[in-house]
XYZ file of C-alpha atoms in Angstrom:
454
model
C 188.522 -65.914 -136.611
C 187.898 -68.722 -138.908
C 190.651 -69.859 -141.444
C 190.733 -68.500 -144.937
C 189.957 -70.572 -147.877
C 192.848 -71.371 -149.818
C 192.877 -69.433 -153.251
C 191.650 -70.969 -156.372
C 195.060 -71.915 -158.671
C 196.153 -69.379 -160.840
C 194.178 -70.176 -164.317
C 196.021 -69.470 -167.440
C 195.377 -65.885 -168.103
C 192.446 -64.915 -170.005
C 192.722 -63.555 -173.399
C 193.382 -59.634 -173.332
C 193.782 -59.981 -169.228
C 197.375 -59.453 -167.671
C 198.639 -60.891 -164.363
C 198.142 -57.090 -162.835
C 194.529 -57.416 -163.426
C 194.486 -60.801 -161.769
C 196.108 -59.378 -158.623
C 193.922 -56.197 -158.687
C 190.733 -58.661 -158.501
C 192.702 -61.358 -155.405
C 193.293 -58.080 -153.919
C 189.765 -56.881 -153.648
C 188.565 -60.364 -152.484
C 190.855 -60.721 -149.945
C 189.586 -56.884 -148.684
C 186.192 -58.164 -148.625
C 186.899 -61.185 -146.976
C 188.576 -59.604 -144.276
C 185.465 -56.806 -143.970
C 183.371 -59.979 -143.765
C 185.583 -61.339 -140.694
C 185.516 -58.078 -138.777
C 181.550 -57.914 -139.468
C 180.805 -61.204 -137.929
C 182.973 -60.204 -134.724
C 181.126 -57.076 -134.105
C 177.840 -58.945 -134.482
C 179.290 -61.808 -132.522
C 180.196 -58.386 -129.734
C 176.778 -57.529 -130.317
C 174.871 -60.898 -129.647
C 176.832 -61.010 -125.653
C 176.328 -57.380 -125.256
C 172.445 -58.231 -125.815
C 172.779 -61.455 -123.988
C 173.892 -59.250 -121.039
C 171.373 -57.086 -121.531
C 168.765 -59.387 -121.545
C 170.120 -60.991 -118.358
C 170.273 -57.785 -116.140
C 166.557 -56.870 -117.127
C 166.031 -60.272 -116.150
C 167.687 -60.085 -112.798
C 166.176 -56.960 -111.929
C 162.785 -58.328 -112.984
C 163.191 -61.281 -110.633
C 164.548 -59.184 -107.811
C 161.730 -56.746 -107.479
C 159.766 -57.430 -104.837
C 156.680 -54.821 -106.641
C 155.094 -56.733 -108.702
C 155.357 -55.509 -112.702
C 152.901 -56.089 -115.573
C 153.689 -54.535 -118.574
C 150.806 -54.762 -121.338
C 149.691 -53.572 -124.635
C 146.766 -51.113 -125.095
C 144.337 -53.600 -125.279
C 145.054 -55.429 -121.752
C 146.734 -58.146 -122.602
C 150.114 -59.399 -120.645
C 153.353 -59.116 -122.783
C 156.026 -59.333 -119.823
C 155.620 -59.758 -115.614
C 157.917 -60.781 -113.238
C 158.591 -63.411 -110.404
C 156.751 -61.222 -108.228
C 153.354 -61.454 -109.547
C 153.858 -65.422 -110.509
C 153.834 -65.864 -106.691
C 151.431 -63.636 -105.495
C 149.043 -64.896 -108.515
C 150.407 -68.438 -108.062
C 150.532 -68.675 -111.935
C 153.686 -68.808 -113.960
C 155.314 -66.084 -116.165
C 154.434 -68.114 -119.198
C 151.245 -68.942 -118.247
C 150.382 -64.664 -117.386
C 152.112 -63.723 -121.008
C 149.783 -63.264 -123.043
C 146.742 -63.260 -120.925
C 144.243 -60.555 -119.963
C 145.713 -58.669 -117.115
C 141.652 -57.914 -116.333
C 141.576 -61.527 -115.363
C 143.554 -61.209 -112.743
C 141.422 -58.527 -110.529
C 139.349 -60.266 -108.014
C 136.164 -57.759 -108.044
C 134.022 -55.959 -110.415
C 134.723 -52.525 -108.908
C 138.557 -53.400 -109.472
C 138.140 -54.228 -112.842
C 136.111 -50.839 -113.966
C 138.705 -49.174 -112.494
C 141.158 -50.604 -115.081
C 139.036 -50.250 -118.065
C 138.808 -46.699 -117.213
C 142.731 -46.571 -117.303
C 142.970 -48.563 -120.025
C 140.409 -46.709 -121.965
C 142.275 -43.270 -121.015
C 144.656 -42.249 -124.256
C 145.897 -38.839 -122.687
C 147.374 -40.926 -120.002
C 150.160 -38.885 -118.164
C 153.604 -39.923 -118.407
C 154.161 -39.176 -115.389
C 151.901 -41.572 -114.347
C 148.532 -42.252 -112.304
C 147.765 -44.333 -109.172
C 145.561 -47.129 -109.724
C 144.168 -48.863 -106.218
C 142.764 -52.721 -107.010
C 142.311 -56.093 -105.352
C 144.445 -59.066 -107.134
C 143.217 -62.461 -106.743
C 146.553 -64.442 -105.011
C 147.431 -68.046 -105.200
C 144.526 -69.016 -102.577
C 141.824 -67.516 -104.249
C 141.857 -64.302 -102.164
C 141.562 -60.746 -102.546
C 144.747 -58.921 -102.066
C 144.890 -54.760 -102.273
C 147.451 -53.690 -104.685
C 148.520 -49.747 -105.092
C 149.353 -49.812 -109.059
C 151.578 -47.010 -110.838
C 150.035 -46.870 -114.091
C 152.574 -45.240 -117.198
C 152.158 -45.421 -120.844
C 154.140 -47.252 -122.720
C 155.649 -45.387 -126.098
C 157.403 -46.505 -129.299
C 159.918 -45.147 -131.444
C 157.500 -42.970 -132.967
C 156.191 -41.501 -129.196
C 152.689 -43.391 -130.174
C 151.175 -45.290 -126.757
C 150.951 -49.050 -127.434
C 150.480 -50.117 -123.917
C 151.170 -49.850 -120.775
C 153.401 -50.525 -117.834
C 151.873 -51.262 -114.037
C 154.397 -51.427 -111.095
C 152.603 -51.728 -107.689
C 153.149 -53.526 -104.619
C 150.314 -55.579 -102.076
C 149.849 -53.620 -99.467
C 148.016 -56.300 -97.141
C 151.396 -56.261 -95.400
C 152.040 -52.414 -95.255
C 148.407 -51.919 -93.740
C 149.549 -54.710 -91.447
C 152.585 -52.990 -90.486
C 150.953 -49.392 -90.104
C 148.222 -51.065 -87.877
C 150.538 -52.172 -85.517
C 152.819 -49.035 -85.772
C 149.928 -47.331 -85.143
C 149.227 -49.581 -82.148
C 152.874 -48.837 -80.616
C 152.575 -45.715 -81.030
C 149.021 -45.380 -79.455
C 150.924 -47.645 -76.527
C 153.910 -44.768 -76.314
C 151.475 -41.764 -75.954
C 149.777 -43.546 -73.272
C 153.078 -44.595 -71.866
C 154.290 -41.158 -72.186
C 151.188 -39.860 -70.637
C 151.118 -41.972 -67.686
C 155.462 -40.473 -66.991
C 154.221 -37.474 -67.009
C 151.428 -37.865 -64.762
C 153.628 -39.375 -62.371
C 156.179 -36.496 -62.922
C 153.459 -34.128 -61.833
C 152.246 -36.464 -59.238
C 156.150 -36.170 -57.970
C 155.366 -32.634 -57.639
C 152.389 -32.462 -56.341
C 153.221 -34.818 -53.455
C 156.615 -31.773 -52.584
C 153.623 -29.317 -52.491
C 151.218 -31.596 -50.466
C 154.215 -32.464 -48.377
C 154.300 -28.255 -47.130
C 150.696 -27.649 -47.305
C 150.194 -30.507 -44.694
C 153.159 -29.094 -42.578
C 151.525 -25.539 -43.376
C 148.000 -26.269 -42.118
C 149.391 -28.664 -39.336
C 149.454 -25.498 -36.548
C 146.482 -23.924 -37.370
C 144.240 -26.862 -37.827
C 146.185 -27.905 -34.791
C 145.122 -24.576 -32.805
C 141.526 -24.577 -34.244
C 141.204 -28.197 -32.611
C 142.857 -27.171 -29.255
C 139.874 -24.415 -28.938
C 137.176 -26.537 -29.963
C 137.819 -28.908 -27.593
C 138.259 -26.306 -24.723
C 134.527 -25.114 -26.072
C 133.620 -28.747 -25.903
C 134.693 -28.957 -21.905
C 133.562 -25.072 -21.192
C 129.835 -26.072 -23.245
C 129.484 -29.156 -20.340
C 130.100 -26.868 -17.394
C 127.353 -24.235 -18.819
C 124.928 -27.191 -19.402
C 125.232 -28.278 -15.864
C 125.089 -25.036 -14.369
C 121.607 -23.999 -16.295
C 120.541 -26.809 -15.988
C 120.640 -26.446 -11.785
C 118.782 -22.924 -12.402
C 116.340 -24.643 -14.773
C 115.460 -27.095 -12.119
C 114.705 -23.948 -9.588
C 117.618 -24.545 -7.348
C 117.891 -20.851 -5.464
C 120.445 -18.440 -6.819
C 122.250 -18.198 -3.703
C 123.061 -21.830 -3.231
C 124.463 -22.044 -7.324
C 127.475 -19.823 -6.055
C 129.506 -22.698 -4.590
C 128.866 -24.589 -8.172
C 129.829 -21.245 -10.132
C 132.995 -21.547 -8.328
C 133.407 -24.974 -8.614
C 132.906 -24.895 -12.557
C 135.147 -21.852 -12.711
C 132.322 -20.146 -14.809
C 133.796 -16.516 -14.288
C 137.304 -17.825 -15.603
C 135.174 -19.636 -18.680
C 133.617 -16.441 -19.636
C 136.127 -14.240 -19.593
C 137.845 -16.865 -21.971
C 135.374 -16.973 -24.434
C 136.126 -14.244 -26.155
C 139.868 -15.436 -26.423
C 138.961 -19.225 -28.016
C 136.539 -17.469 -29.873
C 139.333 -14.787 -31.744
C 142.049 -17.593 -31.635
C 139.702 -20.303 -33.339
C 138.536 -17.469 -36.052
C 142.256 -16.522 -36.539
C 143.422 -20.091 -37.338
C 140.233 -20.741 -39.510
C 141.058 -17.659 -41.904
C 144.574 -18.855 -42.025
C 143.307 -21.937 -43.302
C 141.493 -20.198 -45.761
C 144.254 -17.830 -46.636
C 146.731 -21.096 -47.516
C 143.578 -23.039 -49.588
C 143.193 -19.852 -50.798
C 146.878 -19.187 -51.809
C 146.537 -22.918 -53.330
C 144.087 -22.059 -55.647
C 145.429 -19.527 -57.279
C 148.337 -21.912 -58.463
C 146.199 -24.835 -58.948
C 143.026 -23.929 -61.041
C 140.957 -26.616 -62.840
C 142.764 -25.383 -66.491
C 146.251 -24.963 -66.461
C 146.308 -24.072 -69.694
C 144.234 -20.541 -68.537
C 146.585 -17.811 -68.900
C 146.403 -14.774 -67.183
C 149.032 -11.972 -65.646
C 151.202 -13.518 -62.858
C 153.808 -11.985 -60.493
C 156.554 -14.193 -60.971
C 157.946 -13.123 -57.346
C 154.930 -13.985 -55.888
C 155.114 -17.785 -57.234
C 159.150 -18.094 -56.296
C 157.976 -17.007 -53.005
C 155.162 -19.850 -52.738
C 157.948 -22.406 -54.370
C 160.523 -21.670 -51.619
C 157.579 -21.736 -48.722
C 156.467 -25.357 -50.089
C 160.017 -26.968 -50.793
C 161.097 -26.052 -46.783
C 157.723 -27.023 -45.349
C 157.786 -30.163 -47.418
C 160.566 -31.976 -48.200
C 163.639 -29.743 -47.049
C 163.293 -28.078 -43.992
C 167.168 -27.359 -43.396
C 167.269 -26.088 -46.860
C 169.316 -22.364 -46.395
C 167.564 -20.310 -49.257
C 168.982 -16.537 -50.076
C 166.096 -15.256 -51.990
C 167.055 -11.712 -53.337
C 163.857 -10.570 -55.782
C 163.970 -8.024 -58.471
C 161.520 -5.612 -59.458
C 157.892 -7.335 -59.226
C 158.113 -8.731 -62.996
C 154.651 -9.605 -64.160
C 154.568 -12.114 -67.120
C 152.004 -13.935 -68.866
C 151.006 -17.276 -68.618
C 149.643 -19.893 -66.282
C 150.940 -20.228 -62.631
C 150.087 -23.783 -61.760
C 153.171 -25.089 -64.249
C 155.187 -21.720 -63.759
C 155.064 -22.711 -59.755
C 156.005 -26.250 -61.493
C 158.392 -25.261 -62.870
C 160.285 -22.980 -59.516
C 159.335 -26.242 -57.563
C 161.507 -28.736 -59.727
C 163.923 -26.311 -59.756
C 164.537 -25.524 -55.801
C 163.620 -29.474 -55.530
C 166.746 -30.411 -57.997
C 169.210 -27.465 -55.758
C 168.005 -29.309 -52.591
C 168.858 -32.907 -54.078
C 172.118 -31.902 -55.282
C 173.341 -29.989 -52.351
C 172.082 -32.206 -49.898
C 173.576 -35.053 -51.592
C 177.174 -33.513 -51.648
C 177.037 -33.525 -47.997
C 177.139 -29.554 -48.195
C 176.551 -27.948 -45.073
C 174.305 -26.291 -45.119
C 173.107 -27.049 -48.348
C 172.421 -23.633 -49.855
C 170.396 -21.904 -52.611
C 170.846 -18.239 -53.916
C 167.672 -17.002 -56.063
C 168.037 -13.337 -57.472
C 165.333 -11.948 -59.860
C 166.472 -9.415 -62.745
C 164.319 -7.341 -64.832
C 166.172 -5.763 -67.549
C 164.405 -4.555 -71.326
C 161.206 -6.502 -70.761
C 163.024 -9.805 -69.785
C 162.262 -10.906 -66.206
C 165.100 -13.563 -65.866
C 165.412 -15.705 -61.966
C 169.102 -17.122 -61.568
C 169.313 -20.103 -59.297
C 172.852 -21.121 -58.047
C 172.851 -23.861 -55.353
C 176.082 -25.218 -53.270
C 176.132 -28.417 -55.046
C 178.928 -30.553 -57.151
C 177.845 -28.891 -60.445
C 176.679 -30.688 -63.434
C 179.393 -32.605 -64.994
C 180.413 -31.651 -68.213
C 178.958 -34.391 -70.473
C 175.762 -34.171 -69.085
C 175.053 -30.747 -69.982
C 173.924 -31.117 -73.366
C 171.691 -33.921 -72.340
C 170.261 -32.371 -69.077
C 167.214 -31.499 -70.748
C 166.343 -34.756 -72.700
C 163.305 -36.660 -71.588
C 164.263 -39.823 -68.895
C 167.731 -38.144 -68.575
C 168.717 -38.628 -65.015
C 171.953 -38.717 -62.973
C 170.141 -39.380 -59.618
C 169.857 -43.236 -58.234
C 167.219 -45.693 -58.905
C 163.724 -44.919 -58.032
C 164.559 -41.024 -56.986
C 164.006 -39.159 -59.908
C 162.138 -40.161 -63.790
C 164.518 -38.188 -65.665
C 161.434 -35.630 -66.380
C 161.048 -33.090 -63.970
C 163.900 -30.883 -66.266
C 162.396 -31.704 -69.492
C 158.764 -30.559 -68.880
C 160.528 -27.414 -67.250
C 162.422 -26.848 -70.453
C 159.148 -27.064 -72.179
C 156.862 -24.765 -70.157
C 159.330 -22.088 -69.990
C 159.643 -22.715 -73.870
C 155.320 -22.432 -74.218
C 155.253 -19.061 -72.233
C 158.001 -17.735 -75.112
C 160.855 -17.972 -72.489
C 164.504 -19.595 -72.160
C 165.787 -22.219 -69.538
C 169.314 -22.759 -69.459
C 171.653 -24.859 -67.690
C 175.466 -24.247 -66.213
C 178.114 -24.197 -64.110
C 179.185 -21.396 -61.597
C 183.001 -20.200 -61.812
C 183.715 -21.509 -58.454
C 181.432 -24.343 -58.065
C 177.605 -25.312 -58.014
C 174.998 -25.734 -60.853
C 173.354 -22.675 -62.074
C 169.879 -22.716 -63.988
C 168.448 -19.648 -65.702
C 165.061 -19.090 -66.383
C 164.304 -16.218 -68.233
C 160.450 -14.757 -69.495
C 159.099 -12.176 -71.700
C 157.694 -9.279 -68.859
C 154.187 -7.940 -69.431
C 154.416 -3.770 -69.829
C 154.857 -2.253 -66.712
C 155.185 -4.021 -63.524
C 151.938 -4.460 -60.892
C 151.590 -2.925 -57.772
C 152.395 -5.211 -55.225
C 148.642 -6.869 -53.831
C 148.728 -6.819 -50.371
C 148.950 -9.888 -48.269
């Protein structure tokens, strides 16, 4: 506060004017002194409060990393930021108070901000204005703008405000996410065709051990044909060369021709019989393997826990002990290649975690329920159970608690989501007195099928 003046020395009163009047007058100057005073601190309050101001609008100017141009309504620069000095490569100084049309880098850019410019019902809430920028080399640069208008006291428009930000970098960035991500589908593509490569090689595995004995059997009579064709080619061809009937008998005997006829009709039935049974399993193959798996159609769900049980102990577990006790003959919609899938993982994981416990015998108990149109299988296996903190993670994608190189952590996970694409449920627990337990349950189709023979 600066120092008060001293008071002037007391003149000789004035004619007609008392002391009282004299003190009346000191009084009032000394009140508007003091007014004066506490005036110039408030504006002196004032002048940091603005200097404050001024220096956080400055700070946030020069930490945006969008560039801002903020113009009047003819186009020409009144304020920018650090942002747009370095992608123009011009200083703030220099941009004030130039045309902000100079700084597009093509004609088509700068019609588009004429147009803008030249709109007065502008929304406030803004409009999106796409241009290329020249930068500091001279080379185009796309720029998403956020045009708003710009109002005074009075709500009139006198300019207006851009905020935008290059998005060279963004497209950059989205290319190559979009690369990765191209890159994960294929990755996740190729997991899941080895997943169902996994279990197609179980299936293989019992369909070779299934067609082993008749292919086997077929073979064994063809190559009894093969020997009994010889002996009938040499014995014709001694009566086609006029040899006399009576001297053939010792060959007949010799070639056992009586014995090879009244074979023939044996290799004949057993080499038929192994053929159709050949053509009974391709046969049963094809029904659970057709060229779209996305086909849906009615399908006994007995009949395809059946032909996952058959495959699993031909294939891979032949000492596996499986109680299967079915239900009523559920039929359900949807497609039986992955529903057969899905039964094969299943048995698969019971065999892999019983076996692996060193049960004996490892041991898998599949009952089949059909209660208010929900066919639901139970599977409960001999194993150690699923420890606890697994089971809310049993069903995530690469989850898996078997070694290296023995599972891919997605045979549960494409279960989960077949069961969930024919509008089912598969759940995952523990039984009371040990062993895992998996549930599958399915919506049933109206009234169950009769039962199709063979």
């Amino acid at each position: 506060m600066p120092d008060r003046p001293p008071l002037a020395p007391m003149l000789p009163p004035a004619e007609g004017i008392d002391d009282s009047a004299w003190l009346d007058v000191i009084q009032k100057m000394d009140e508007v002194y003091s007014q004066l005073v506490a005036d110039e601190v408030a504006l002196e309050e004032k002048n940091a409060q603005l200097e404050q101001s001024q220096q956080f609008i400055f700070s946030l100017l020069s930490a945006m990393s969008d560039v801002l141009v903020a113009c009047d309504a003819g186009g020409r620069i009144e304020e920018t930021n650090r942002a747009l000095a370095e992608l123009t490569g011009r200083d703030e100084a220099a941009l004030r108070g130039s045309g902000i049309e100079a700084l597009m880098a093509d004609e088509a850019s700068r019609v588009r901000l004429r147009h803008v410019l030249g709109t007065p019902a502008l929304q406030r809430g803004g409009t999106v204005l796409e241009v290329e920028l020249l930068d500091g080399a001279g080379q185009p640069v796309p720029v998403d703008f956020n045009c708003t208008p710009r109002l005074d006291a009075a709500g009139r428009r006198v300019g207006l405000v851009f905020v935008g930000r290059p998005m060279g970098e963004l497209k950059r960035a989205y290319h190559q996410l979009r690369e990765a991500h191209e890159a994960l589908k294929r990755t996740q593509q190729q997991l899941l065709h080895s997943e169902k490569m996994a279990s197609l090689g179980r299936l293989v595995a019992g369909v070779a051990h299934e067609l082993n004995n008749p292919i086997s059997f077929v073979l064994g009579n063809v190559h009894a044909l093969t020997r009994y064709t010889e002996r009938l080619r040499q014995y014709l061809g001694e009566i086609h060369g006029g040899r006399p009937v009576a001297e053939l008998a010792p060959m007949r005997r010799r070639l056992r021709l009586d014995h090879l006829l009244a074979d023939l009709p044996s290799l004949m039935e057993g080499t038929l019989e192994g053929a159709q049974r050949t053509a009974d399993i391709v046969q049963g193959l094809k029904r659970f393997s057709a060229a779209d798996r996305d086909e849906r159609g009615p399908v006994r769900l007995n009949e395809v826990v059946e032909q996952a049980i058959h495959w699993v102990r031909k294939g891979t577990a032949p000492d596996f002990v499986v109680h299967w006790q079915p239900g009523p003959d559920s039929v359900v919609e949807g497609a039986p290649g992955p529903l057969l899938q899905v039964m094969l993982n299943l048995i698969q994981n019971a065999w892999d975690a019983a076996s692996g416990a060193g049960a004996k015998p490892p041991t898998l108990w599949i009952t089949g329920h059909l209660e208010a149109g929900l066919a639901r299988l139970v599977f409960r296996d001999n194993g150690p159970g699923i420890a606890p903190e697994h089971l809310g993670r049993l069903f995530d994608p690469f989850f898996t608690t078997k070694p290296v190189g023995k599972g891919t952590g997605l045979g549960l996970s494409i279960s989960y989501g077949i069961v969930e694409q024919h509008g089912g449920r598969l759940l995952a627990g523990n039984q009371a007195d040990g062993g895992a337990e998996f549930v599958v349950e399915l919506p049933a189709q109206g009234l169950p099928m009769a039962s199709a023979s063979g």
